[in-house]
Amino acid sequence: MIDTSRIEISGAGLRCTDVVRAARRSAWTELTPDALTRAGQSYELAVELGAKGAVYGRTTGVGANRHIVVDPGAADLHGLRLLRSHAGGSGEPLSDDAVRAVMVIRLNQLAAAGSGVHPRLLRALEQALRVGALPLVHTRGAIGTGDLTALAEIALTLAGELPWASGGIEPVPISPGDALAFISSNAATLGEAVLAWHDLNRLLAASHVVTALTFRALGGSAEAYDERVHAARPHPGSVRCAADLRRLLTGSGDPLPGRRLQDPFGLRAFPQVQGAALDAAARVGEVLEVDVNAAAENPLIDAETHQAYHHGQFSTAQVALAFDYLRAALHHIAELSAARLSDLVEPDISGLPPFLADGPAGSSGIMILEYVSHDALGTLRHAASPVTLGTAVISRGLEDHASFSTHAVRSTVTATAAYRTVLACELLGAVRALRMAGTELPDTPLREAYRLATAELPHIAEDHPLSAEIRRAERLLDRFSTL
C-alpha cells in the first residue's frame, strides 16, 4: 500500500500539491538515500573545484565584489559573514505554512545536487520539518533575483546564530562555500507562490458552482455551453469550463430551455473568460513545478562534467510573468461575477423584485452587495496591475534587471482575497433568488451546493445587516471547490 502521507524528496518529481500538503501538515517529507549520496558527491566536487580555481561565492566575494578573492584560510568565516550580512529582511514574518513550503522546496532543490552544499544541511532541513521547527523569516527583501535575505535567515537559524520561531534542532556547522550555495535560490518566493496558486485554483473551481447557481436563478440558456460550440474553438480552459457547467447543470439529462434567446455576457461568455483564467492557472502550475525541482543555484556544480557553471538561473521572469497574466485573467472573471450580481437584482432579467427585496415597499434587499462587490473589484483591479513593468539596478550596476516575482505572487494573494468577496456576494444573490422563486435544481452536484448554502446562509426576508452572511459565503466557497 502506498503511504500517501509520505512525500519522497529526491530533487525531482515534487508536485505543487505535495508542497501544499507538507506545508499544511497533511503529509511529511523524507529524503531518499540517493539524494543524500548525490549531494555528497556535489559537495566534494565543489570543494575540489574551489581548490583549483575561482568559484563565485566560494573563493570570491559576491555581487560587485565578485573579483575580490577570499583568503583560503578564512573561507569558513567568509561564509558566515556572507550569511550575517544578507540576513537583513524586514516586514512581517511569513506565515507558518509559507515557511514550511519554503523549507520543503529548498530541501528538494538541494536534493537535485547542483548547489555543492554539505549534505548535513539537507539532513538538518529534513529534521526541522519532521519535528516542526520553524525559523523566523521576514517578508521583505527580495526582488525576483534570489531570496537572499529569507534564506540567509534560515541558514543562520540552522547554524544556531538566530533563534527559532518555534521548536528547534541542534545547530549545524556551515562549511566553507555553503553560504552562497544555500541562499542562491528563490525558494521563499516559490513557497508563497505554490500556496497562492493552490488557493486560487480552489476559488476558480468554486466559480463554476456559483455561476451555475446564478444560471438556474436567471433561467439561462445552456446553448452557450454546448459541446459543439466549444469544439469549434477548442481553447483548453474554455472546453473544460463548459464541460463542468454541463456536469453541474444537466448531468446526463437534457438541458432546460432558457428564458432568453441570448443571455447577458456574465452567463453567455463565462466559459471563454473563465477558460482564460483556467489556462493561466495551468501555466502557473507548469512554471512552478519546473522551479521547485530545479537546481538553479549560481554557480551550478555539475557532477557529470566536473565543472562549475556561472549563469543567470536566479531570474524568475517566468514566475513573475505567469502570475501577472493570471491576475489579469482573474480580474476579467471577477468583472463577470459582479455583472451577474447586477443581473440578479434586475427585475427584467430575474423576474423577481428589484434588489431581491422581500419586505415592505421600498425595501432595499441586497442592494448593498453591489457596493461591496465593486469595492472588492476595485481592490482586485489595482492588484492586477503588472509588476513586471518595473526593474531595479543594484550592486554598482552589475545586477541590472529584476522580475519582482515576489511582488507578483503577493499581489495575487491580494487579488484572490478580493475575488473571494466578489464571488461571495454573487453567491448570496443567487441563493436568495433561488429561494424566492422556489426553483427546483437538477439532481447533480449543484443540488448539494444549494443544500450546503441554504444550511449555512439564513433566509431572512426583511432588510437586515449582511456582513455576517458575506463572511459565511466566503468560507463556503472552499467547500464548493470539491463538488
GROMACS .gro file of C-alpha atoms in nm:
model
  483
    1MET     CA    1   0.000   0.000   0.000
    2ILE     CA    2   0.128   0.346  -0.093
    3ASP     CA    3   0.178   0.578   0.205
    4THR     CA    4   0.002   0.892   0.084
    5SER     CA    5   0.110   1.085   0.394
    6ARG     CA    6   0.478   1.046   0.298
    7ILE     CA    7   0.643   1.261   0.033
    8GLU     CA    8   0.979   1.150  -0.102
    9ILE     CA    9   1.229   1.428  -0.156
   10SER     CA   10   1.467   1.333  -0.434
   11GLY     CA   11   1.527   1.656  -0.626
   12ALA     CA   12   1.282   1.555  -0.897
   13GLY     CA   13   0.911   1.488  -0.934
   14LEU     CA   14   0.793   1.710  -0.648
   15ARG     CA   15   0.445   1.840  -0.730
   16CYS     CA   16   0.293   2.166  -0.617
   17THR     CA   17   0.019   1.971  -0.442
   18ASP     CA   18   0.289   1.783  -0.247
   19VAL     CA   19   0.432   2.114  -0.128
   20VAL     CA   20   0.088   2.228  -0.015
   21ARG     CA   21   0.025   1.905   0.177
   22ALA     CA   22   0.359   1.927   0.352
   23ALA     CA   23   0.319   2.298   0.424
   24ARG     CA   24  -0.025   2.247   0.574
   25ARG     CA   25   0.082   1.939   0.768
   26SER     CA   26  -0.122   1.672   0.596
   27ALA     CA   27   0.196   1.493   0.484
   28TRP     CA   28   0.558   1.458   0.593
   29THR     CA   29   0.877   1.461   0.390
   30GLU     CA   30   1.164   1.214   0.371
   31LEU     CA   31   1.490   1.241   0.177
   32THR     CA   32   1.576   0.948  -0.046
   33PRO     CA   33   1.917   0.786   0.016
   34ASP     CA   34   2.017   0.860  -0.343
   35ALA     CA   35   1.955   1.230  -0.288
   36LEU     CA   36   2.198   1.240   0.002
   37THR     CA   37   2.456   1.044  -0.197
   38ARG     CA   38   2.435   1.284  -0.490
   39ALA     CA   39   2.450   1.583  -0.257
   40GLY     CA   40   2.766   1.442  -0.102
   41GLN     CA   41   2.926   1.398  -0.443
   42SER     CA   42   2.829   1.752  -0.537
   43TYR     CA   43   2.982   1.886  -0.216
   44GLU     CA   44   3.311   1.702  -0.273
   45LEU     CA   45   3.327   1.831  -0.630
   46ALA     CA   46   3.260   2.188  -0.515
   47VAL     CA   47   3.547   2.167  -0.266
   48GLU     CA   48   3.773   2.028  -0.538
   49LEU     CA   49   3.679   2.300  -0.787
   50GLY     CA   50   3.730   2.572  -0.527
   51ALA     CA   51   4.079   2.442  -0.458
   52LYS     CA   52   4.169   2.458  -0.828
   53GLY     CA   53   4.030   2.795  -0.934
   54ALA     CA   54   3.784   3.077  -0.885
   55VAL     CA   55   3.427   2.975  -0.799
   56TYR     CA   56   3.185   3.260  -0.740
   57GLY     CA   57   3.081   3.299  -0.378
   58ARG     CA   58   3.312   3.020  -0.263
   59THR     CA   59   3.652   3.167  -0.338
   60THR     CA   60   3.530   3.520  -0.418
   61GLY     CA   61   3.300   3.788  -0.287
   62VAL     CA   62   2.951   3.827  -0.430
   63GLY     CA   63   2.771   4.085  -0.641
   64ALA     CA   64   3.002   4.368  -0.739
   65ASN     CA   65   3.267   4.207  -0.514
   66ARG     CA   66   3.287   3.908  -0.748
   67HIS     CA   67   3.650   3.980  -0.840
   68ILE     CA   68   3.771   4.001  -0.481
   69VAL     CA   69   3.947   3.677  -0.384
   70VAL     CA   70   3.874   3.539  -0.037
   71ASP     CA   71   4.163   3.430   0.186
   72PRO     CA   72   4.150   3.047   0.172
   73GLY     CA   73   4.238   3.030   0.539
   74ALA     CA   74   3.929   3.232   0.629
   75ALA     CA   75   3.680   3.068   0.392
   76ASP     CA   76   3.457   2.946   0.675
   77LEU     CA   77   3.441   3.294   0.826
   78HIS     CA   78   3.367   3.438   0.481
   79GLY     CA   79   3.060   3.216   0.458
   80LEU     CA   80   2.930   3.325   0.796
   81ARG     CA   81   2.995   3.690   0.716
   82LEU     CA   82   2.801   3.648   0.394
   83LEU     CA   83   2.503   3.499   0.577
   84ARG     CA   84   2.512   3.760   0.851
   85SER     CA   85   2.529   4.048   0.606
   86HIS     CA   86   2.245   3.913   0.394
   87ALA     CA   87   2.009   3.823   0.680
   88GLY     CA   88   1.860   4.171   0.667
   89GLY     CA   89   1.496   4.106   0.593
   90SER     CA   90   1.221   4.330   0.726
   91GLY     CA   91   0.845   4.344   0.740
   92GLU     CA   92   0.607   4.094   0.893
   93PRO     CA   93   0.712   3.730   0.938
   94LEU     CA   94   0.599   3.476   0.682
   95SER     CA   95   0.314   3.253   0.794
   96ASP     CA   96   0.400   2.910   0.933
   97ASP     CA   97   0.253   2.742   0.626
   98ALA     CA   98   0.464   2.957   0.397
   99VAL     CA   99   0.783   2.888   0.594
  100ARG     CA  100   0.721   2.514   0.574
  101ALA     CA  101   0.662   2.546   0.199
  102VAL     CA  102   0.992   2.734   0.164
  103MET     CA  103   1.178   2.466   0.359
  104VAL     CA  104   1.027   2.180   0.157
  105ILE     CA  105   1.110   2.346  -0.174
  106ARG     CA  106   1.463   2.439  -0.071
  107LEU     CA  107   1.522   2.085   0.053
  108ASN     CA  108   1.406   1.941  -0.277
  109GLN     CA  109   1.616   2.187  -0.478
  110LEU     CA  110   1.924   2.098  -0.275
  111ALA     CA  111   1.845   1.730  -0.334
  112ALA     CA  112   1.881   1.800  -0.706
  113ALA     CA  113   2.253   1.819  -0.622
  114GLY     CA  114   2.361   2.125  -0.814
  115SER     CA  115   2.449   2.351  -0.522
  116GLY     CA  116   2.750   2.184  -0.364
  117VAL     CA  117   2.630   2.234  -0.005
  118HIS     CA  118   2.731   1.984   0.260
  119PRO     CA  119   2.470   1.703   0.293
  120ARG     CA  120   2.425   1.781   0.662
  121LEU     CA  121   2.230   2.093   0.562
  122LEU     CA  122   1.982   1.871   0.379
  123ARG     CA  123   1.950   1.646   0.681
  124ALA     CA  124   1.902   1.950   0.905
  125LEU     CA  125   1.618   2.084   0.690
  126GLU     CA  126   1.459   1.739   0.684
  127GLN     CA  127   1.483   1.710   1.062
  128ALA     CA  128   1.343   2.059   1.120
  129LEU     CA  129   1.043   1.978   0.903
  130ARG     CA  130   0.991   1.648   1.081
  131VAL     CA  131   0.991   1.794   1.432
  132GLY     CA  132   0.804   2.113   1.339
  133ALA     CA  133   1.091   2.356   1.399
  134LEU     CA  134   1.033   2.684   1.218
  135PRO     CA  135   1.278   2.972   1.163
  136LEU     CA  136   1.163   3.333   1.165
  137VAL     CA  137   1.159   3.453   0.804
  138HIS     CA  138   1.075   3.812   0.715
  139THR     CA  139   0.864   3.903   0.414
  140ARG     CA  140   1.063   4.193   0.272
  141GLY     CA  141   1.397   4.169   0.096
  142ALA     CA  142   1.353   4.004  -0.246
  143ILE     CA  143   1.312   4.145  -0.596
  144GLY     CA  144   1.293   3.827  -0.801
  145THR     CA  145   1.666   3.757  -0.837
  146GLY     CA  146   1.712   3.525  -0.540
  147ASP     CA  147   1.553   3.522  -0.195
  148LEU     CA  148   1.882   3.602  -0.026
  149THR     CA  149   1.751   3.757   0.295
  150ALA     CA  150   1.494   3.487   0.365
  151LEU     CA  151   1.734   3.200   0.301
  152ALA     CA  152   2.015   3.367   0.495
  153GLU     CA  153   1.779   3.387   0.793
  154ILE     CA  154   1.701   3.016   0.758
  155ALA     CA  155   2.071   2.927   0.725
  156LEU     CA  156   2.170   3.128   1.033
  157THR     CA  157   1.888   2.967   1.228
  158LEU     CA  158   2.014   2.622   1.129
  159ALA     CA  159   2.362   2.731   1.236
  160GLY     CA  160   2.235   2.842   1.577
  161GLU     CA  161   2.304   3.213   1.527
  162LEU     CA  162   1.937   3.315   1.511
  163PRO     CA  163   1.662   3.187   1.742
  164TRP     CA  164   1.393   2.952   1.614
  165ALA     CA  165   1.043   3.095   1.593
  166SER     CA  166   0.910   2.762   1.721
  167GLY     CA  167   1.075   2.435   1.816
  168GLY     CA  168   1.436   2.384   1.722
  169ILE     CA  169   1.714   2.140   1.638
  170GLU     CA  170   2.083   2.118   1.725
  171PRO     CA  171   2.299   2.376   1.542
  172VAL     CA  172   2.461   2.266   1.217
  173PRO     CA  173   2.809   2.387   1.109
  174ILE     CA  174   2.827   2.595   0.793
  175SER     CA  175   3.108   2.457   0.578
  176PRO     CA  176   3.325   2.686   0.363
  177GLY     CA  177   3.132   2.751   0.044
  178ASP     CA  178   2.793   2.653   0.191
  179ALA     CA  179   2.668   3.008   0.242
  180LEU     CA  180   2.602   3.129  -0.111
  181ALA     CA  181   2.517   2.777  -0.226
  182PHE     CA  182   2.237   2.763   0.032
  183ILE     CA  183   2.090   3.109  -0.026
  184SER     CA  184   2.120   3.106  -0.407
  185SER     CA  185   1.754   3.020  -0.461
  186ASN     CA  186   1.406   3.165  -0.500
  187ALA     CA  187   1.253   2.908  -0.266
  188ALA     CA  188   1.083   3.170  -0.048
  189THR     CA  189   0.902   3.325  -0.342
  190LEU     CA  190   0.816   2.980  -0.474
  191GLY     CA  191   0.679   2.870  -0.137
  192GLU     CA  192   0.439   3.161  -0.125
  193ALA     CA  193   0.364   3.113  -0.495
  194VAL     CA  194   0.263   2.750  -0.461
  195LEU     CA  195   0.023   2.826  -0.176
  196ALA     CA  196  -0.125   3.124  -0.363
  197TRP     CA  197  -0.170   2.916  -0.679
  198HIS     CA  198  -0.337   2.634  -0.488
  199ASP     CA  199  -0.581   2.863  -0.305
  200LEU     CA  200  -0.675   3.046  -0.624
  201ASN     CA  201  -0.730   2.717  -0.806
  202ARG     CA  202  -0.984   2.621  -0.541
  203LEU     CA  203  -1.163   2.951  -0.587
  204LEU     CA  204  -1.167   2.907  -0.964
  205ALA     CA  205  -1.337   2.569  -0.918
  206ALA     CA  206  -1.593   2.726  -0.684
  207SER     CA  207  -1.664   2.988  -0.951
  208HIS     CA  208  -1.825   2.721  -1.168
  209VAL     CA  209  -2.065   2.625  -0.891
  210VAL     CA  210  -2.164   2.983  -0.811
  211THR     CA  211  -2.213   3.066  -1.179
  212ALA     CA  212  -2.429   2.755  -1.221
  213LEU     CA  213  -2.648   2.863  -0.928
  214THR     CA  214  -2.690   3.206  -1.085
  215PHE     CA  215  -2.762   3.041  -1.420
  216ARG     CA  216  -3.051   2.847  -1.267
  217ALA     CA  217  -3.179   3.153  -1.082
  218LEU     CA  218  -3.186   3.353  -1.406
  219GLY     CA  219  -3.314   3.075  -1.632
  220GLY     CA  220  -3.007   3.078  -1.853
  221SER     CA  221  -2.966   2.916  -2.193
  222ALA     CA  222  -2.736   2.614  -2.195
  223GLU     CA  223  -2.667   2.655  -2.566
  224ALA     CA  224  -2.365   2.867  -2.475
  225TYR     CA  225  -2.209   2.566  -2.301
  226ASP     CA  226  -2.286   2.307  -2.568
  227GLU     CA  227  -2.003   2.071  -2.652
  228ARG     CA  228  -2.033   2.151  -3.023
  229VAL     CA  229  -1.987   2.522  -2.956
  230HIS     CA  230  -1.659   2.468  -2.775
  231ALA     CA  231  -1.531   2.202  -3.013
  232ALA     CA  232  -1.546   2.470  -3.281
  233ARG     CA  233  -1.298   2.687  -3.086
  234PRO     CA  234  -1.121   2.448  -2.852
  235HIS     CA  235  -0.922   2.657  -2.611
  236PRO     CA  236  -0.849   2.404  -2.334
  237GLY     CA  237  -0.974   2.615  -2.044
  238SER     CA  238  -1.297   2.708  -2.217
  239VAL     CA  239  -1.366   2.346  -2.314
  240ARG     CA  240  -1.300   2.237  -1.956
  241CYS     CA  241  -1.520   2.511  -1.810
  242ALA     CA  242  -1.813   2.440  -2.042
  243ALA     CA  243  -1.792   2.068  -1.966
  244ASP     CA  244  -1.801   2.137  -1.593
  245LEU     CA  245  -2.104   2.362  -1.630
  246ARG     CA  246  -2.283   2.088  -1.825
  247ARG     CA  247  -2.198   1.846  -1.543
  248LEU     CA  248  -2.339   2.082  -1.284
  249LEU     CA  249  -2.646   2.193  -1.476
  250THR     CA  250  -2.768   1.883  -1.656
  251GLY     CA  251  -2.567   1.578  -1.560
  252SER     CA  252  -2.670   1.312  -1.809
  253GLY     CA  253  -3.007   1.474  -1.882
  254ASP     CA  254  -3.116   1.728  -2.138
  255PRO     CA  255  -3.086   2.099  -2.054
  256LEU     CA  256  -3.396   2.302  -1.984
  257PRO     CA  257  -3.481   2.571  -2.239
  258GLY     CA  258  -3.362   2.919  -2.145
  259ARG     CA  259  -3.585   3.220  -2.092
  260ARG     CA  260  -3.397   3.430  -2.348
  261LEU     CA  261  -3.258   3.379  -2.695
  262GLN     CA  262  -2.925   3.511  -2.568
  263ASP     CA  263  -2.816   3.568  -2.209
  264PRO     CA  264  -2.607   3.859  -2.079
  265PHE     CA  265  -2.232   3.815  -2.111
  266GLY     CA  266  -2.194   3.713  -1.746
  267LEU     CA  267  -2.358   3.381  -1.834
  268ARG     CA  268  -2.306   3.350  -2.207
  269ALA     CA  269  -1.934   3.436  -2.221
  270PHE     CA  270  -1.840   3.275  -1.890
  271PRO     CA  271  -1.656   2.974  -2.042
  272GLN     CA  272  -1.447   3.198  -2.264
  273VAL     CA  273  -1.342   3.435  -1.985
  274GLN     CA  274  -1.313   3.171  -1.713
  275GLY     CA  275  -1.129   2.948  -1.958
  276ALA     CA  276  -0.857   3.208  -1.997
  277ALA     CA  277  -0.812   3.210  -1.619
  278LEU     CA  278  -0.801   2.830  -1.607
  279ASP     CA  279  -0.535   2.825  -1.878
  280ALA     CA  280  -0.338   3.096  -1.696
  281ALA     CA  281  -0.353   2.897  -1.372
  282ALA     CA  282  -0.239   2.584  -1.555
  283ARG     CA  283   0.057   2.775  -1.694
  284VAL     CA  284   0.149   2.898  -1.346
  285GLY     CA  285   0.141   2.539  -1.222
  286GLU     CA  286   0.372   2.428  -1.502
  287VAL     CA  287   0.622   2.704  -1.427
  288LEU     CA  288   0.620   2.635  -1.054
  289GLU     CA  289   0.673   2.261  -1.093
  290VAL     CA  290   0.982   2.328  -1.304
  291ASP     CA  291   1.125   2.563  -1.044
  292VAL     CA  292   1.053   2.362  -0.729
  293ASN     CA  293   1.255   2.077  -0.884
  294ALA     CA  294   1.532   2.295  -1.026
  295ALA     CA  295   1.900   2.305  -0.941
  296ALA     CA  296   1.913   2.675  -1.016
  297GLU     CA  297   2.196   2.776  -0.783
  298ASN     CA  298   2.465   3.004  -0.922
  299PRO     CA  299   2.710   2.855  -0.987
  300LEU     CA  300   2.582   2.512  -1.088
  301ILE     CA  301   2.812   2.236  -0.964
  302ASP     CA  302   2.776   1.972  -1.233
  303ALA     CA  303   2.890   1.623  -1.137
  304GLU     CA  304   2.868   1.491  -1.493
  305THR     CA  305   3.117   1.736  -1.643
  306HIS     CA  306   3.304   1.811  -1.318
  307GLN     CA  307   3.264   2.184  -1.378
  308ALA     CA  308   3.111   2.489  -1.215
  309TYR     CA  309   2.884   2.686  -1.447
  310HIS     CA  310   2.814   3.053  -1.374
  311HIS     CA  311   2.476   3.162  -1.507
  312GLY     CA  312   2.155   3.362  -1.463
  313GLN     CA  313   1.913   3.094  -1.344
  314PHE     CA  314   1.830   3.312  -1.044
  315SER     CA  315   1.595   3.511  -1.266
  316THR     CA  316   1.228   3.435  -1.204
  317ALA     CA  317   1.086   3.616  -1.504
  318GLN     CA  318   0.878   3.308  -1.589
  319VAL     CA  319   0.713   3.312  -1.246
  320ALA     CA  320   0.651   3.686  -1.246
  321LEU     CA  321   0.504   3.699  -1.596
  322ALA     CA  322   0.285   3.394  -1.538
  323PHE     CA  323   0.138   3.546  -1.221
  324ASP     CA  324   0.086   3.883  -1.391
  325TYR     CA  325  -0.114   3.707  -1.662
  326LEU     CA  326  -0.311   3.511  -1.404
  327ARG     CA  327  -0.413   3.823  -1.212
  328ALA     CA  328  -0.525   3.995  -1.532
  329ALA     CA  329  -0.741   3.692  -1.615
  330LEU     CA  330  -0.877   3.689  -1.260
  331HIS     CA  331  -0.986   4.050  -1.294
  332HIS     CA  332  -1.190   3.962  -1.601
  333ILE     CA  333  -1.379   3.679  -1.430
  334ALA     CA  334  -1.442   3.900  -1.128
  335GLU     CA  335  -1.599   4.157  -1.358
  336LEU     CA  336  -1.835   3.889  -1.487
  337SER     CA  337  -1.927   3.787  -1.133
  338ALA     CA  338  -2.014   4.148  -1.047
  339ALA     CA  339  -2.217   4.168  -1.369
  340ARG     CA  340  -2.412   3.854  -1.278
  341LEU     CA  341  -2.493   4.005  -0.938
  342SER     CA  342  -2.634   4.306  -1.122
  343ASP     CA  343  -2.844   4.070  -1.334
  344LEU     CA  344  -2.978   3.902  -1.020
  345VAL     CA  345  -3.107   4.231  -0.877
  346GLU     CA  346  -3.258   4.346  -1.209
  347PRO     CA  347  -3.629   4.253  -1.235
  348ASP     CA  348  -3.626   4.248  -1.615
  349ILE     CA  349  -3.373   3.964  -1.604
  350SER     CA  350  -3.453   3.780  -1.281
  351GLY     CA  351  -3.832   3.813  -1.288
  352LEU     CA  352  -3.812   3.896  -0.917
  353PRO     CA  353  -3.850   4.223  -0.720
  354PRO     CA  354  -3.575   4.485  -0.755
  355PHE     CA  355  -3.268   4.401  -0.545
  356LEU     CA  356  -3.443   4.076  -0.446
  357ALA     CA  357  -3.623   4.273  -0.176
  358ASP     CA  358  -3.880   4.068   0.014
  359GLY     CA  359  -4.031   4.319   0.254
  360PRO     CA  360  -4.247   4.631   0.263
  361ALA     CA  361  -4.247   4.871  -0.032
  362GLY     CA  362  -3.915   5.050  -0.066
  363SER     CA  363  -3.713   4.769   0.093
  364SER     CA  364  -3.351   4.758  -0.024
  365GLY     CA  365  -3.298   4.382  -0.021
  366ILE     CA  366  -2.940   4.306  -0.119
  367MET     CA  367  -2.874   4.642  -0.285
  368ILE     CA  368  -2.562   4.697  -0.075
  369LEU     CA  369  -2.397   4.383  -0.210
  370GLU     CA  370  -2.328   4.561  -0.538
  371TYR     CA  371  -2.132   4.825  -0.347
  372VAL     CA  372  -1.934   4.561  -0.160
  373SER     CA  373  -1.869   4.366  -0.479
  374HIS     CA  374  -1.742   4.666  -0.670
  375ASP     CA  375  -1.530   4.781  -0.376
  376ALA     CA  376  -1.358   4.442  -0.380
  377LEU     CA  377  -1.338   4.457  -0.759
  378GLY     CA  378  -1.158   4.791  -0.731
  379THR     CA  379  -0.904   4.633  -0.497
  380LEU     CA  380  -0.860   4.347  -0.740
  381ARG     CA  381  -0.818   4.584  -1.034
  382HIS     CA  382  -0.535   4.762  -0.854
  383ALA     CA  383  -0.370   4.432  -0.756
  384ALA     CA  384  -0.397   4.308  -1.115
  385SER     CA  385  -0.163   4.578  -1.243
  386PRO     CA  386   0.153   4.412  -1.380
  387VAL     CA  387   0.454   4.424  -1.152
  388THR     CA  388   0.689   4.318  -1.432
  389LEU     CA  389   0.691   4.665  -1.587
  390GLY     CA  390   0.942   4.781  -1.328
  391THR     CA  391   1.302   4.681  -1.271
  392ALA     CA  392   1.598   4.759  -1.046
  393VAL     CA  393   1.968   4.829  -1.099
  394ILE     CA  394   2.174   4.737  -0.793
  395SER     CA  395   2.519   4.621  -0.678
  396ARG     CA  396   2.708   4.902  -0.851
  397GLY     CA  397   2.521   4.843  -1.175
  398LEU     CA  398   2.620   4.478  -1.214
  399GLU     CA  399   2.272   4.344  -1.141
  400ASP     CA  400   2.060   4.543  -1.383
  401HIS     CA  401   1.734   4.351  -1.409
  402ALA     CA  402   1.472   4.225  -1.166
  403SER     CA  403   1.143   4.044  -1.228
  404PHE     CA  404   0.975   4.131  -0.893
  405SER     CA  405   0.819   3.785  -0.890
  406THR     CA  406   0.773   3.804  -0.512
  407HIS     CA  407   0.552   4.107  -0.559
  408ALA     CA  408   0.361   3.934  -0.838
  409VAL     CA  409   0.284   3.648  -0.602
  410ARG     CA  410   0.175   3.871  -0.314
  411SER     CA  411  -0.040   4.081  -0.546
  412THR     CA  412  -0.208   3.756  -0.646
  413VAL     CA  413  -0.285   3.680  -0.282
  414THR     CA  414  -0.447   4.024  -0.251
  415ALA     CA  415  -0.640   3.975  -0.575
  416THR     CA  416  -0.760   3.631  -0.468
  417ALA     CA  417  -0.893   3.764  -0.138
  418ALA     CA  418  -1.079   4.037  -0.323
  419TYR     CA  419  -1.225   3.790  -0.572
  420ARG     CA  420  -1.346   3.574  -0.285
  421THR     CA  421  -1.557   3.867  -0.167
  422VAL     CA  422  -1.690   3.938  -0.518
  423LEU     CA  423  -1.789   3.575  -0.564
  424ALA     CA  424  -1.942   3.554  -0.216
  425CYS     CA  425  -2.168   3.849  -0.297
  426GLU     CA  426  -2.287   3.674  -0.612
  427LEU     CA  427  -2.347   3.355  -0.414
  428LEU     CA  428  -2.568   3.539  -0.165
  429GLY     CA  429  -2.770   3.686  -0.451
  430ALA     CA  430  -2.806   3.355  -0.633
  431VAL     CA  431  -2.921   3.167  -0.323
  432ARG     CA  432  -3.170   3.439  -0.233
  433ALA     CA  433  -3.312   3.442  -0.585
  434LEU     CA  434  -3.346   3.063  -0.592
  435ARG     CA  435  -3.525   3.068  -0.257
  436MET     CA  436  -3.763   3.344  -0.360
  437ALA     CA  437  -3.851   3.175  -0.690
  438GLY     CA  438  -3.870   2.825  -0.544
  439THR     CA  439  -3.655   2.699  -0.832
  440GLU     CA  440  -3.601   2.324  -0.846
  441LEU     CA  441  -3.242   2.221  -0.908
  442PRO     CA  442  -3.125   1.921  -1.112
  443ASP     CA  443  -3.001   1.607  -0.940
  444THR     CA  444  -2.637   1.700  -0.988
  445PRO     CA  445  -2.369   1.834  -0.753
  446LEU     CA  446  -2.545   2.168  -0.789
  447ARG     CA  447  -2.823   2.043  -0.566
  448GLU     CA  448  -2.568   1.959  -0.297
  449ALA     CA  449  -2.417   2.307  -0.335
  450TYR     CA  450  -2.758   2.462  -0.280
  451ARG     CA  451  -2.817   2.240   0.023
  452LEU     CA  452  -2.486   2.348   0.174
  453ALA     CA  453  -2.565   2.711   0.102
  454THR     CA  454  -2.914   2.708   0.248
  455ALA     CA  455  -2.786   2.529   0.559
  456GLU     CA  456  -2.516   2.791   0.609
  457LEU     CA  457  -2.690   3.109   0.493
  458PRO     CA  458  -3.007   3.208   0.681
  459HIS     CA  459  -3.319   3.312   0.495
  460ILE     CA  460  -3.420   3.648   0.640
  461ALA     CA  461  -3.684   3.815   0.426
  462GLU     CA  462  -3.676   4.164   0.574
  463ASP     CA  463  -3.386   4.406   0.535
  464HIS     CA  464  -3.101   4.323   0.771
  465PRO     CA  465  -2.721   4.358   0.802
  466LEU     CA  466  -2.542   4.129   0.557
  467SER     CA  467  -2.185   4.136   0.689
  468ALA     CA  468  -2.205   3.803   0.871
  469GLU     CA  469  -2.359   3.635   0.567
  470ILE     CA  470  -2.082   3.765   0.341
  471ARG     CA  471  -1.825   3.611   0.573
  472ARG     CA  472  -2.012   3.280   0.576
  473ALA     CA  473  -2.042   3.281   0.198
  474GLU     CA  474  -1.667   3.348   0.166
  475ARG     CA  475  -1.590   3.044   0.380
  476LEU     CA  476  -1.844   2.830   0.198
  477LEU     CA  477  -1.663   2.874  -0.134
  478ASP     CA  478  -1.386   2.636  -0.028
  479ARG     CA  479  -1.642   2.360   0.018
  480PHE     CA  480  -1.779   2.428  -0.328
  481SER     CA  481  -1.437   2.370  -0.483
  482THR     CA  482  -1.462   1.993  -0.443
  483LEU     CA  483  -1.819   1.941  -0.567
   0.00000   0.00000   0.00000
